Amino acid sequence: MKKIAKILGKFLLGIVITLLIVFTVLYLAYNEPVPQVSDSSKADVLARQMLTALNYDAYQNTRYLSWTFPGGHHYVWDKDQYNVEVSWSDVQVQLNLKKPNTSTVTINGKPYTNNDKTDYIETALSYFHNDSFWVVAPYKVFDEGVTRSIAKNEAGEEGLLVTYTSGGTTPGDSYLWHLDENGRPKGYQMWVDIIPIGGLYASWDNWQPMESGISLATLHSLLVLDIDIENLKAWN
């Protein structure tokens, strides 16, 4: 038994050391500090060009969006009513975005009668903040609490740096948008609280036209990871 425990200990130690080596290599290869910023007035012009390329007026008039995010998170979002149905596993939360504490929870198709439903509501809210960002982030550059500036990354590429000083689950996150010649996003670099490597690039690819008149990206590539947004719809 001791011999087996010793072998398992060495195996686990080997995994930890391997992971540390991989992280160190990735950190040295990709980590960048948040770039220096300049000219916020020019940034606002660039941000408006991006919104024009994405048909922002149609987005404002879009009432419903639905999609499935990796991990089995399903959403039906009523933008006008600030309500979103969030479901995963056997849980469904009718989430009120303005008054989360009034949200209702259903488990296995039955109303959750326990007085303490806070954990489910907070989980649903956290899922929605993260997962919806991968769907509609370009449309949020003029949200309240957002700052915009022009910045260059270490490769000398200029882009639109957007920082969320409030709101969401992790205020303080920054994104450097890289746009194509038409002003549409190609991807962004991220400086976010949940990722220890600053400046990682995630693509915004496979743009698809929606019924409401907007186009949305359904694929994001991040290092070796692909984030596929499935069943994505937007309509009125």
Coordinates of C-alpha atoms in Angstrom, one line a residue:
M1 CA 0.0 0.0 0.0
K2 CA 2.8 2.4 0.9
K3 CA 4.5 1.6 -2.4
I4 CA 1.3 2.4 -4.3
A5 CA 0.9 5.7 -2.4
K6 CA 4.5 6.5 -3.2
I7 CA 4.0 5.9 -6.9
L8 CA 0.8 8.0 -6.9
G9 CA 2.6 10.8 -5.1
K10 CA 5.4 10.8 -7.7
F11 CA 2.8 10.8 -10.5
L12 CA 0.9 13.7 -9.0
L13 CA 4.1 15.6 -8.4
G14 CA 5.1 15.0 -12.0
I15 CA 1.8 16.4 -13.2
V16 CA 2.2 19.5 -11.0
I17 CA 5.7 20.1 -12.2
T18 CA 4.6 19.7 -15.8
L19 CA 1.7 22.1 -15.4
L20 CA 4.1 24.7 -13.8
I21 CA 6.5 24.3 -16.7
V22 CA 3.7 24.8 -19.2
F23 CA 2.3 27.8 -17.4
T24 CA 5.8 29.4 -17.2
V25 CA 6.4 28.8 -21.0
L26 CA 3.0 30.3 -21.8
Y27 CA 3.5 33.2 -19.4
L28 CA 6.9 34.1 -20.9
A29 CA 5.6 33.7 -24.5
Y30 CA 2.4 35.6 -24.3
N31 CA 2.2 37.8 -21.2
E32 CA 2.1 41.5 -21.9
P33 CA 1.4 44.5 -19.6
V34 CA -1.7 46.6 -20.3
P35 CA -0.5 48.9 -23.1
Q36 CA 0.0 52.7 -22.7
V37 CA -3.0 54.6 -23.9
S38 CA -3.5 57.9 -25.8
D39 CA -6.2 60.0 -27.5
S40 CA -9.5 59.1 -26.0
S41 CA -11.3 61.4 -28.6
K42 CA -9.9 59.3 -31.5
A43 CA -11.0 56.2 -29.5
D44 CA -14.6 57.3 -29.5
V45 CA -14.5 57.8 -33.3
L46 CA -13.1 54.3 -33.7
A47 CA -15.7 52.8 -31.4
R48 CA -18.5 54.4 -33.4
Q49 CA -17.0 53.1 -36.6
M50 CA -17.1 49.6 -35.1
L51 CA -20.7 50.0 -34.0
T52 CA -21.6 51.3 -37.5
A53 CA -20.0 48.2 -39.1
L54 CA -22.0 46.0 -36.7
N55 CA -25.3 47.8 -37.4
Y56 CA -25.8 49.0 -33.8
D57 CA -29.2 50.4 -34.6
A58 CA -30.4 46.9 -35.4
Y59 CA -28.9 45.6 -32.2
Q60 CA -30.7 48.3 -30.1
N61 CA -34.0 47.1 -31.8
T62 CA -33.2 43.4 -31.2
R63 CA -35.4 42.2 -28.4
Y64 CA -34.5 38.5 -28.0
L65 CA -31.2 36.5 -28.2
S66 CA -30.8 32.9 -27.4
W67 CA -27.7 30.6 -27.5
T68 CA -25.9 27.7 -25.9
F69 CA -22.5 28.3 -24.4
P70 CA -19.8 25.6 -23.8
G71 CA -20.5 23.8 -20.5
G72 CA -24.2 23.3 -21.2
H73 CA -25.3 26.9 -20.4
H74 CA -28.5 27.8 -22.2
Y75 CA -30.0 31.3 -22.5
V76 CA -33.1 33.0 -23.8
W77 CA -32.6 36.8 -23.2
D78 CA -35.4 39.4 -23.4
K79 CA -33.4 42.6 -23.7
D80 CA -36.4 44.9 -23.4
Q81 CA -37.7 43.3 -20.2
Y82 CA -34.2 42.8 -18.6
N83 CA -35.1 39.2 -18.2
V84 CA -33.1 36.1 -19.1
E85 CA -33.9 32.4 -18.8
V86 CA -30.6 30.7 -17.7
S87 CA -30.5 26.9 -17.5
W88 CA -27.8 24.3 -16.9
S89 CA -28.0 20.7 -15.8
D90 CA -31.3 20.4 -14.0
V91 CA -31.5 24.0 -12.9
Q92 CA -33.5 26.8 -14.6
V93 CA -33.4 30.4 -13.3
Q94 CA -35.7 33.1 -14.5
L95 CA -33.2 35.9 -13.9
N96 CA -34.4 39.5 -13.4
L97 CA -31.3 41.6 -14.3
K98 CA -32.6 44.7 -12.6
K99 CA -33.8 43.0 -9.4
P100 CA -31.9 39.7 -9.2
N101 CA -33.3 38.9 -5.8
T102 CA -36.8 38.6 -7.3
S103 CA -35.6 35.9 -9.7
T104 CA -37.3 32.4 -9.6
V105 CA -35.5 29.0 -9.5
T106 CA -36.8 25.7 -10.9
I107 CA -35.0 22.4 -10.3
N108 CA -36.0 19.2 -12.2
G109 CA -39.0 21.1 -13.5
K110 CA -40.3 21.9 -10.0
P111 CA -40.2 25.4 -8.3
Y112 CA -37.4 25.6 -5.7
T113 CA -39.2 26.2 -2.4
N114 CA -36.1 26.6 -0.2
N115 CA -36.0 30.1 1.1
D116 CA -32.3 30.4 0.3
K117 CA -32.0 30.5 -3.5
T118 CA -29.2 33.1 -3.5
D119 CA -26.5 30.7 -4.7
Y120 CA -28.4 29.6 -7.8
I121 CA -29.2 33.2 -8.7
E122 CA -25.6 34.4 -8.2
T123 CA -24.4 31.5 -10.3
A124 CA -26.9 32.3 -13.1
L125 CA -25.9 36.0 -13.0
S126 CA -22.2 35.1 -13.1
Y127 CA -22.8 32.7 -16.1
F128 CA -24.8 35.3 -17.9
H129 CA -22.2 38.1 -17.4
N130 CA -19.4 35.9 -18.8
D131 CA -21.2 34.0 -21.5
S132 CA -23.2 37.0 -22.9
F133 CA -20.0 39.0 -23.2
W134 CA -18.7 36.5 -25.7
V135 CA -21.8 37.1 -27.8
V136 CA -22.4 40.9 -27.6
A137 CA -19.2 42.5 -26.2
P138 CA -18.6 44.8 -29.3
Y139 CA -22.0 46.4 -28.6
K140 CA -21.0 47.3 -25.0
V141 CA -18.2 49.8 -25.7
F142 CA -20.4 52.8 -24.7
D143 CA -22.0 51.2 -21.6
E144 CA -22.0 53.1 -18.4
G145 CA -18.6 52.8 -16.6
V146 CA -16.7 52.0 -19.7
T147 CA -13.6 54.0 -20.8
R148 CA -12.1 54.0 -24.3
S149 CA -8.7 54.8 -25.6
I150 CA -6.3 54.1 -28.4
A151 CA -3.4 51.8 -27.5
K152 CA -0.7 49.7 -29.2
N153 CA 0.3 46.2 -28.1
E154 CA 3.9 45.0 -27.9
A155 CA 3.7 44.0 -31.6
G156 CA 3.0 47.7 -32.5
E157 CA -0.6 46.9 -33.5
E158 CA -3.0 49.8 -32.7
G159 CA -6.5 49.1 -31.5
L160 CA -9.4 50.2 -29.3
L161 CA -8.7 49.6 -25.6
V162 CA -11.9 49.3 -23.6
T163 CA -11.9 49.1 -19.8
Y164 CA -14.9 48.2 -17.7
T165 CA -14.5 50.2 -14.5
S166 CA -17.8 49.0 -13.1
G167 CA -20.6 46.5 -13.7
G168 CA -20.4 42.8 -14.6
T169 CA -18.8 40.2 -12.3
T170 CA -15.1 41.4 -12.6
P171 CA -14.9 45.2 -13.0
G172 CA -11.5 46.5 -14.1
D173 CA -11.1 44.1 -17.0
S174 CA -9.6 45.5 -20.2
Y175 CA -9.8 44.4 -23.9
L176 CA -7.8 45.7 -26.8
W177 CA -10.0 45.3 -29.9
H178 CA -8.3 44.7 -33.3
L179 CA -10.5 45.7 -36.2
D180 CA -10.5 44.9 -39.9
E181 CA -10.5 47.5 -42.7
N182 CA -14.2 47.8 -42.4
G183 CA -14.2 48.3 -38.7
R184 CA -15.5 44.9 -37.7
P185 CA -13.7 43.1 -34.9
K186 CA -11.2 40.4 -35.7
G187 CA -10.5 39.7 -32.1
Y188 CA -9.3 41.2 -28.8
Q189 CA -6.5 40.8 -26.3
M190 CA -7.6 40.4 -22.7
W191 CA -6.4 41.7 -19.4
V192 CA -8.9 40.0 -17.1
D193 CA -9.0 39.0 -13.5
I194 CA -9.6 35.3 -14.1
I195 CA -6.7 34.8 -16.5
P196 CA -3.2 35.3 -15.0
I197 CA -1.6 35.8 -18.4
G198 CA -2.2 39.4 -19.7
G199 CA -2.7 40.1 -23.3
L200 CA -4.0 36.7 -24.5
Y201 CA -5.7 37.0 -27.9
A202 CA -9.1 35.6 -28.6
S203 CA -10.5 35.7 -32.2
W204 CA -14.0 36.8 -33.2
D205 CA -14.8 34.6 -36.2
N206 CA -17.5 32.9 -38.2
W207 CA -19.9 35.9 -38.2
Q208 CA -23.4 34.9 -39.0
P209 CA -26.4 37.1 -40.0
M210 CA -29.3 37.1 -37.6
E211 CA -33.0 37.5 -38.2
S212 CA -33.0 40.9 -36.5
G213 CA -30.5 42.3 -38.9
I214 CA -27.3 42.1 -36.9
S215 CA -24.3 39.7 -37.3
L216 CA -22.8 37.8 -34.4
A217 CA -19.5 35.9 -34.1
T218 CA -20.1 32.2 -33.3
L219 CA -16.5 31.1 -32.9
H220 CA -13.6 32.3 -30.6
S221 CA -10.2 30.8 -30.7
L222 CA -8.0 31.2 -27.7
L223 CA -4.6 29.4 -27.9
V224 CA -5.6 25.8 -28.5
L225 CA -9.2 26.3 -27.2
D226 CA -12.2 26.9 -29.4
I227 CA -15.2 28.5 -27.9
D228 CA -18.2 27.6 -30.1
I229 CA -21.4 29.5 -29.5
E230 CA -24.2 27.2 -30.6
N231 CA -27.8 27.7 -31.5
L232 CA -27.2 31.4 -31.7
K233 CA -30.3 33.5 -32.7
A234 CA -31.4 37.1 -32.5
W235 CA -34.9 38.2 -33.4
N236 CA -37.8 40.6 -32.6

